[in-house]
Coordinates of C-alpha atoms in Angstrom, one line a residue:
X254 CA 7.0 19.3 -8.5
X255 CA 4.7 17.8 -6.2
X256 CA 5.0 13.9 -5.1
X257 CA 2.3 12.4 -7.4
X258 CA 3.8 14.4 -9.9
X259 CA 7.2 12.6 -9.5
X260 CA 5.9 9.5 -9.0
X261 CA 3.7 9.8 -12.7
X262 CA 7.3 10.6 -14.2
X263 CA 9.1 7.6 -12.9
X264 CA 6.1 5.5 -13.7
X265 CA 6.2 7.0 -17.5
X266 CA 9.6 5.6 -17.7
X267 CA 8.9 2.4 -18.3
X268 CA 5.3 1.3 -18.6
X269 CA 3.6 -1.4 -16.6
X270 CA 0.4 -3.6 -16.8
X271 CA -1.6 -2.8 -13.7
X272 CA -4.6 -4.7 -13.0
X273 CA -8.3 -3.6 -12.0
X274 CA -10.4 -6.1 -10.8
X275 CA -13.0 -3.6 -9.9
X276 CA -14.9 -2.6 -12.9
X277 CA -18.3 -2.1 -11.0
X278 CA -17.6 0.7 -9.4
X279 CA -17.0 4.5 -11.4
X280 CA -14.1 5.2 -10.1
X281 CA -12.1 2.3 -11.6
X282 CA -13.6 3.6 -15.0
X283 CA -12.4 6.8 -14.5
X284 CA -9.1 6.5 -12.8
X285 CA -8.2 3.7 -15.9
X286 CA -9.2 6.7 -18.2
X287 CA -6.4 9.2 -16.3
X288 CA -3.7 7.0 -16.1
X289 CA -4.0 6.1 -20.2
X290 CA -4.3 9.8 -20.8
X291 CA -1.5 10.2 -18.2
X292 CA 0.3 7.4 -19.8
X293 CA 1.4 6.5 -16.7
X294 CA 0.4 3.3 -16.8
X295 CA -1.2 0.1 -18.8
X296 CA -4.8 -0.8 -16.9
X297 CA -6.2 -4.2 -17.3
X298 CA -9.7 -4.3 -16.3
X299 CA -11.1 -7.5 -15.3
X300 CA -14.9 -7.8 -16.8
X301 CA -17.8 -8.4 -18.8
X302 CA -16.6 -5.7 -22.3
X303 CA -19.9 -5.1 -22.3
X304 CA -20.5 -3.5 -18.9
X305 CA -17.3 -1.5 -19.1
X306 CA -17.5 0.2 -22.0
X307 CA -21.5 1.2 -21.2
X308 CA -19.9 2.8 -18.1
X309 CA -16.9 4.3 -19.7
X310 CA -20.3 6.2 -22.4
X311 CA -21.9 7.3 -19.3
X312 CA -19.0 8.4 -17.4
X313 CA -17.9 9.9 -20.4
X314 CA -14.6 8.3 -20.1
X315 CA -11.8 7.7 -22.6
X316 CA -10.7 4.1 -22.6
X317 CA -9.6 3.9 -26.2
X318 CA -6.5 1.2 -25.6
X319 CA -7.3 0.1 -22.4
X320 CA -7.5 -3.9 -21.9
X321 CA -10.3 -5.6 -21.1
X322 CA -10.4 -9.5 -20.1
X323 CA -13.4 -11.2 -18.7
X324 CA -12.4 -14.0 -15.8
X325 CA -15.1 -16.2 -16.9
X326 CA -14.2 -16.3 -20.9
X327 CA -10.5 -16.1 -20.4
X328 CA -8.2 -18.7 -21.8
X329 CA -6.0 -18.6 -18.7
X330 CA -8.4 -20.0 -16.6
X331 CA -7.1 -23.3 -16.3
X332 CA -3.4 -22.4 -15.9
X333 CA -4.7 -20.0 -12.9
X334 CA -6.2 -22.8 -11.6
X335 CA -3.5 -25.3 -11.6
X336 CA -0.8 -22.5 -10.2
X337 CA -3.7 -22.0 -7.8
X338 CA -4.1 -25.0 -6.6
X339 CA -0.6 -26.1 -6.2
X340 CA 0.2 -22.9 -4.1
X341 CA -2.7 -23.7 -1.6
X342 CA -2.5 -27.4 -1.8
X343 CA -1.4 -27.9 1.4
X344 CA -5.0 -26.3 2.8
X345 CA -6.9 -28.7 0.7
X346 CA -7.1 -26.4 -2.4
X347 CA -8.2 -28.3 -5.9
X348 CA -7.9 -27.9 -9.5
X349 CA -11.8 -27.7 -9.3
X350 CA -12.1 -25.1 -6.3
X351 CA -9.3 -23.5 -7.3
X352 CA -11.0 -22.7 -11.0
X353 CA -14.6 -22.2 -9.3
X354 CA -12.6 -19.5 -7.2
X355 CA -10.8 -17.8 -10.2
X356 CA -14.4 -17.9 -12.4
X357 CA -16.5 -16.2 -9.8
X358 CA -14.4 -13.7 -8.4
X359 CA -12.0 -10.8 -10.7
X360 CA -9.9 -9.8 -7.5
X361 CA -8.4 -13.8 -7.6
X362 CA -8.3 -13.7 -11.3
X363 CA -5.8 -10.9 -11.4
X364 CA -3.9 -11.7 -8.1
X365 CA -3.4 -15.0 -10.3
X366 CA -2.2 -12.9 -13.0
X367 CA 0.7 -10.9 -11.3
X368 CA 1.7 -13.9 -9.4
X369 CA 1.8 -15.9 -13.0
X370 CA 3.9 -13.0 -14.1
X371 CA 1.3 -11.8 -16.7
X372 CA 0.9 -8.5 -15.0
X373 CA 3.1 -6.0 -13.2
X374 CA 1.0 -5.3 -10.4
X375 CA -2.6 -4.5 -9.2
X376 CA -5.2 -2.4 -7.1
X377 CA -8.3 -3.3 -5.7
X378 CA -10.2 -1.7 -2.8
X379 CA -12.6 0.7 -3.9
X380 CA -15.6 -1.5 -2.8
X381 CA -13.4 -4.3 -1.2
X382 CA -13.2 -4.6 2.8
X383 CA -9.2 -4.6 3.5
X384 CA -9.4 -8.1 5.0
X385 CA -11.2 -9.9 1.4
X386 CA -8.6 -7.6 -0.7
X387 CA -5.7 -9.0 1.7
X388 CA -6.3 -12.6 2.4
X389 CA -5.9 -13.7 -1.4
X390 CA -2.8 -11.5 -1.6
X391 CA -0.9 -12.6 1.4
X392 CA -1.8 -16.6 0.4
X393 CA -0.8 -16.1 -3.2
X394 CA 1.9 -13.6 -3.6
X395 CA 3.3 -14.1 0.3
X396 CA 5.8 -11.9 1.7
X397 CA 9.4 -11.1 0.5
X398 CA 12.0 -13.7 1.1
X399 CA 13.6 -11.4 3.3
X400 CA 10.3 -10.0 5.1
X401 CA 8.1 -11.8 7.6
X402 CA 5.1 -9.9 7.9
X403 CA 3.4 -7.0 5.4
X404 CA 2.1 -3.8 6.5
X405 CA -0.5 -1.0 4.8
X406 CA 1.2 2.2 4.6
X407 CA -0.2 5.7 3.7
X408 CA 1.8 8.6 2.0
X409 CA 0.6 11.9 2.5
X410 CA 1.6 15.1 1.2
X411 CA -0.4 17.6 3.3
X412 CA -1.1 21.5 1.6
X413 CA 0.2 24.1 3.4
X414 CA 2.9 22.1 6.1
X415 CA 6.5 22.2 7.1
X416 CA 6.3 18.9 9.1
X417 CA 8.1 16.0 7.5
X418 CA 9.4 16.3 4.2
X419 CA 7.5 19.5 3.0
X420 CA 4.3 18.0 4.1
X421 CA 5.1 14.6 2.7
X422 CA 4.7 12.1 5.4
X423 CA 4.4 8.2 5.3
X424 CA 2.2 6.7 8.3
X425 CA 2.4 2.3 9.0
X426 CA 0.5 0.7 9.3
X427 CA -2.9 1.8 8.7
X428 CA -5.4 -0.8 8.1
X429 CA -3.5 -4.6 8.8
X430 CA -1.4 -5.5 11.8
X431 CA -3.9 -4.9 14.3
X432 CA -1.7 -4.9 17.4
X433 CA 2.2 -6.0 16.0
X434 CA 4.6 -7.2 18.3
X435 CA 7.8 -5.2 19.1
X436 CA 9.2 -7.5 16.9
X437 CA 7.2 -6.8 13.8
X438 CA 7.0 -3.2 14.9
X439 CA 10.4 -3.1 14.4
X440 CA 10.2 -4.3 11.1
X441 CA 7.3 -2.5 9.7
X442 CA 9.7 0.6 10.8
X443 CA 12.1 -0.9 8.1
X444 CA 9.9 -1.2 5.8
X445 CA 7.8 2.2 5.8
X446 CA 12.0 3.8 5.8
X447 CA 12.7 1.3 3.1
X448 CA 9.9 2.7 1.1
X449 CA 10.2 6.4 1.7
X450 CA 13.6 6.7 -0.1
X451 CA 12.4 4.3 -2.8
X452 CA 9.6 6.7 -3.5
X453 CA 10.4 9.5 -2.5
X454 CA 14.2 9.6 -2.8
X455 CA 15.3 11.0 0.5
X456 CA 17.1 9.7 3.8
X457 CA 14.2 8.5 5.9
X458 CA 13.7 9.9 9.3
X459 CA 11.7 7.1 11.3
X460 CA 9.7 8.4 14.6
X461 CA 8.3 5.1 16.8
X462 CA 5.1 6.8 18.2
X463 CA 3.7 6.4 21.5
X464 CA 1.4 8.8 23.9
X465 CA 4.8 8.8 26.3
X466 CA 7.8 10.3 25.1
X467 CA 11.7 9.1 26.3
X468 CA 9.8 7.9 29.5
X469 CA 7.6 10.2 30.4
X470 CA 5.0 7.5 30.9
X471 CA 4.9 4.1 32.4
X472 CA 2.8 1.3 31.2
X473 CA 3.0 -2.1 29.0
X474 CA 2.1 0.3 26.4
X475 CA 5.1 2.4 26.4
X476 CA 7.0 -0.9 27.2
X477 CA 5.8 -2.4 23.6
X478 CA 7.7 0.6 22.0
X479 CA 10.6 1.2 23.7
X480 CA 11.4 -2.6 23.1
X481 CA 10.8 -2.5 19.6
X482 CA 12.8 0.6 19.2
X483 CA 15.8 -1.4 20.8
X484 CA 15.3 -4.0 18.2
X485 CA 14.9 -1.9 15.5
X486 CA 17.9 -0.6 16.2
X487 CA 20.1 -3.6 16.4
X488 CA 18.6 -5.1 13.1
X489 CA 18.6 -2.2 11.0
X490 CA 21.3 0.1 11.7
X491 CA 21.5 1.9 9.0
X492 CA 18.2 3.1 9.4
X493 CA 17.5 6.5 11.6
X494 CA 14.9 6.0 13.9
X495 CA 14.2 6.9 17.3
X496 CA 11.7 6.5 20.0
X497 CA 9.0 6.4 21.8
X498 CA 7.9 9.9 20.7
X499 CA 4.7 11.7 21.0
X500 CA 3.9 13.2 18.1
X501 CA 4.2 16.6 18.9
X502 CA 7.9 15.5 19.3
X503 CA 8.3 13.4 16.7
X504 CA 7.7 16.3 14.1
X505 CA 7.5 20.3 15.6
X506 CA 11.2 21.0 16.2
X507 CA 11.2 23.1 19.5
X508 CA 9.1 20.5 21.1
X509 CA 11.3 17.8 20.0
X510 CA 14.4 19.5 21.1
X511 CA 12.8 20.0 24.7
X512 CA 11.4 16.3 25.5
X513 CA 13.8 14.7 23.7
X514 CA 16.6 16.6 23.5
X515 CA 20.1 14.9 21.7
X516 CA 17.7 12.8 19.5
X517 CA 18.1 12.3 15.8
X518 CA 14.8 12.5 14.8
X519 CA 12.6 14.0 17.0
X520 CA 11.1 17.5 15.4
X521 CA 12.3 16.4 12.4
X522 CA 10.5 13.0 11.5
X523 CA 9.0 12.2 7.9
X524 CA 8.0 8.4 8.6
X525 CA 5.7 7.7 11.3
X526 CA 5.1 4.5 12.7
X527 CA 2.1 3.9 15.3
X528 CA 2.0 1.8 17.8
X529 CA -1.0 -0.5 16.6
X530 CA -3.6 -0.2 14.4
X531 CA -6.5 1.6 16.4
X532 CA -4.1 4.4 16.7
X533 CA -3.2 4.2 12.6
X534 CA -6.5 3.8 11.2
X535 CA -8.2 7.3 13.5
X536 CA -4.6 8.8 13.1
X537 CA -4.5 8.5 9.4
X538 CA -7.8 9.4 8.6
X539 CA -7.7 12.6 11.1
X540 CA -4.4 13.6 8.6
X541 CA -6.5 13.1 5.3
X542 CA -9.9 14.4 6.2
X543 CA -8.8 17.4 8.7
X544 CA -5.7 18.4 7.1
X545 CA -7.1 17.7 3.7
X546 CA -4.4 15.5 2.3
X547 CA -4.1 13.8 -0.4
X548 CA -3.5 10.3 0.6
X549 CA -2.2 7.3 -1.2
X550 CA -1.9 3.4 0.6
X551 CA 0.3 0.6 -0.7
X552 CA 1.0 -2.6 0.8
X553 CA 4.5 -3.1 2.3
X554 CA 6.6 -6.2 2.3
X555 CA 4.9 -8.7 -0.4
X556 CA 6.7 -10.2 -3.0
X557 CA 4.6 -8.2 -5.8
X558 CA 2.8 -5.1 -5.9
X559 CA -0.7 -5.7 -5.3
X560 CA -2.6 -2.7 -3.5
X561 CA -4.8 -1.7 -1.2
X562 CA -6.9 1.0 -1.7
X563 CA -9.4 2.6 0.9
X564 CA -13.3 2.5 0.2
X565 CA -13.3 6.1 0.6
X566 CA -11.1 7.1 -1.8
X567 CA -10.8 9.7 -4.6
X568 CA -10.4 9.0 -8.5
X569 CA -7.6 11.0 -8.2
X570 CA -6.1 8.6 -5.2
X571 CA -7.1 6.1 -7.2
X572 CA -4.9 6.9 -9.9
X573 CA -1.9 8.2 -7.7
X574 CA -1.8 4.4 -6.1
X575 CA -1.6 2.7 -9.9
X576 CA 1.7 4.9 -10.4
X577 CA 2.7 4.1 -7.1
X578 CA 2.3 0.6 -7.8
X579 CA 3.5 0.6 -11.3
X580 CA 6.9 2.4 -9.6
X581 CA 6.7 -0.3 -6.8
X582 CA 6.8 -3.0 -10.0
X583 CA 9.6 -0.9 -11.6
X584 CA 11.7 -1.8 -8.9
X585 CA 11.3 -5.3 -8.1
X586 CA 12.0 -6.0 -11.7
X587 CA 15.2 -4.1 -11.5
X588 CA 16.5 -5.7 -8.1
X589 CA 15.3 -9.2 -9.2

């Protein structure tokens, strides 16, 4: 069974509300007709009824029990605003901006509606940048209480490879800490572990990357990694993790056992972590478009599982980050 596949099992489980904020573009259509027939998941799609169902007719899709809820008609409206504006009231937020906010723009609408608790989770990003999908999320959800900082992972299980977990590979972060401090390196390591065995359900194997392995290169660079390796390990030690590692070293054994030699991880990782985001973003997108992955993203480290998708992304990916979140939502609600 392949890792979406697991993933659609857990989520059938127990089925959770998963909002879509955005209805304009096909692919929400169609990946809110997969996951119904999937029953994987409960979409809400935020828009005019109207509009959607003319797309669902000319995308041919099947949205028979799919909910539909149109921001500027909704009867929550004012409650949105008021939890809206008391969150942000301390940067000037007010009942009246607050409501203009939630009545003009979907993705605000339903970020109000998981933090209000009248939705499990949601995903947006198909025609969102990253930075206007994450600002209302990190303001109105926040982090974890016992998290500082989020981070956008990817999971990838890649056709055809031995490396990682039979080609099932998590990357951190990909597209929002654009250059984290050893610090927050450290604990996005934590996180991308944390969420490898919660989806996946195997012991994490976390690889610090760098372009210098055990010393093999000197610069402030390096320096970054090795320190956030040393704090990683004193904070989390139950977590395996290693580093700095090329990535040759990180995940083919023989060249792990030769440059770093006596490691636990190296040749054997399954969870990378790069070293800032320039390196995550082209490293990432060189494992899904050369090595033809299938790639799913999910934010790390919020306090509610709202997504982030990227623009370029499949139907199919689509779909495979609802169950994701709707699994992500699963487990909150069980460790609440």
């Amino acid at each position: 069974m392949s890792f979406i596949e697991t993933i659609q099992q857990r989520a059938r489980s127990n089925i959770q509300t998963i909002v879509l904020p955005e209805s304009e573009d096909d692919r929400t259509i169609l990946a809110a007709a997969k996951v119904l027939k999937d029953k994987t998941a409960q979409p809400i799609i935020l828009g005019a009824e109207e509009d959607i169902m003319a797309s669902a007719a000319r995308l041919n899709a099947d949205l028979t029990g799919v909910q539909i809820i149109d921001n500027t008609k909704s009867s929550e409206v004012d409650k949105y605003a008021t939890l809206l504006a008391e969150i942000r009231a301390k940067k000037g937020m007010t009942f009246d901006k607050a409501k203009e906010l939630i009545l003009n723009d979907r993705l605000t609408f339903g970020i109000m509606m998981v933090k209000a608790g009248d939705a499990n989770g949601l995903v947006s990003g198909a025609c969102h940048t990253s930075a206007d999908m994450l600002r209302p999320a990190l303001q109105i959800i926040k982090t974890a209480p016992e998290r500082k900082i989020a981070s956008i992972a990817f999971m990838f299980e890649i056709p055809d490879c031995d490396f990682g977990e039979n080609g099932i590979i998590l990357c951190a972060d990909c597209a929002l800490m654009q250059d984290p401090t050893p610090e927050e390196l450290a604990e996005i390591g934590a996180e991308s572990a944390a969420s490898f065995e919660a989806l996946i359900g195997k012991p994490a194997k976390v690889a610090f990357l760098c372009h210098s392995t055990k010393g093999s290169a000197n610069h402030p660079f390096v320096d970054k990694v090795v320190e956030a390796v040393k704090i990683a390990k004193e904070k989390y030690p139950d977590v395996l993790l290693d580093g700095e590692l090329q990535l040759d070293a990180a995940i083919i054994p023989e060249i792990g056992a030769s440059k770093a030699p006596g490691s636990p991880v190296a040749g054997q990782a399954n969870v990378l972590i790069f070293p800032n985001l320039e390196a995550g973003n082209i490293g990432y997108k060189l494992i899904q478009r050369i090595g033809k992955a299938e790639a799913y993203s999910f934010l790390q480290g919020l306090a509610a599982p709202v997504n982030d998708l990227s623009r370029g992304c499949s139907v199919e990916e689509l779909a495979g980050v609802i169950c994701i979140t709707a699994v992500q939502a699963q487990q909150m609600a069980a460790n609440k």
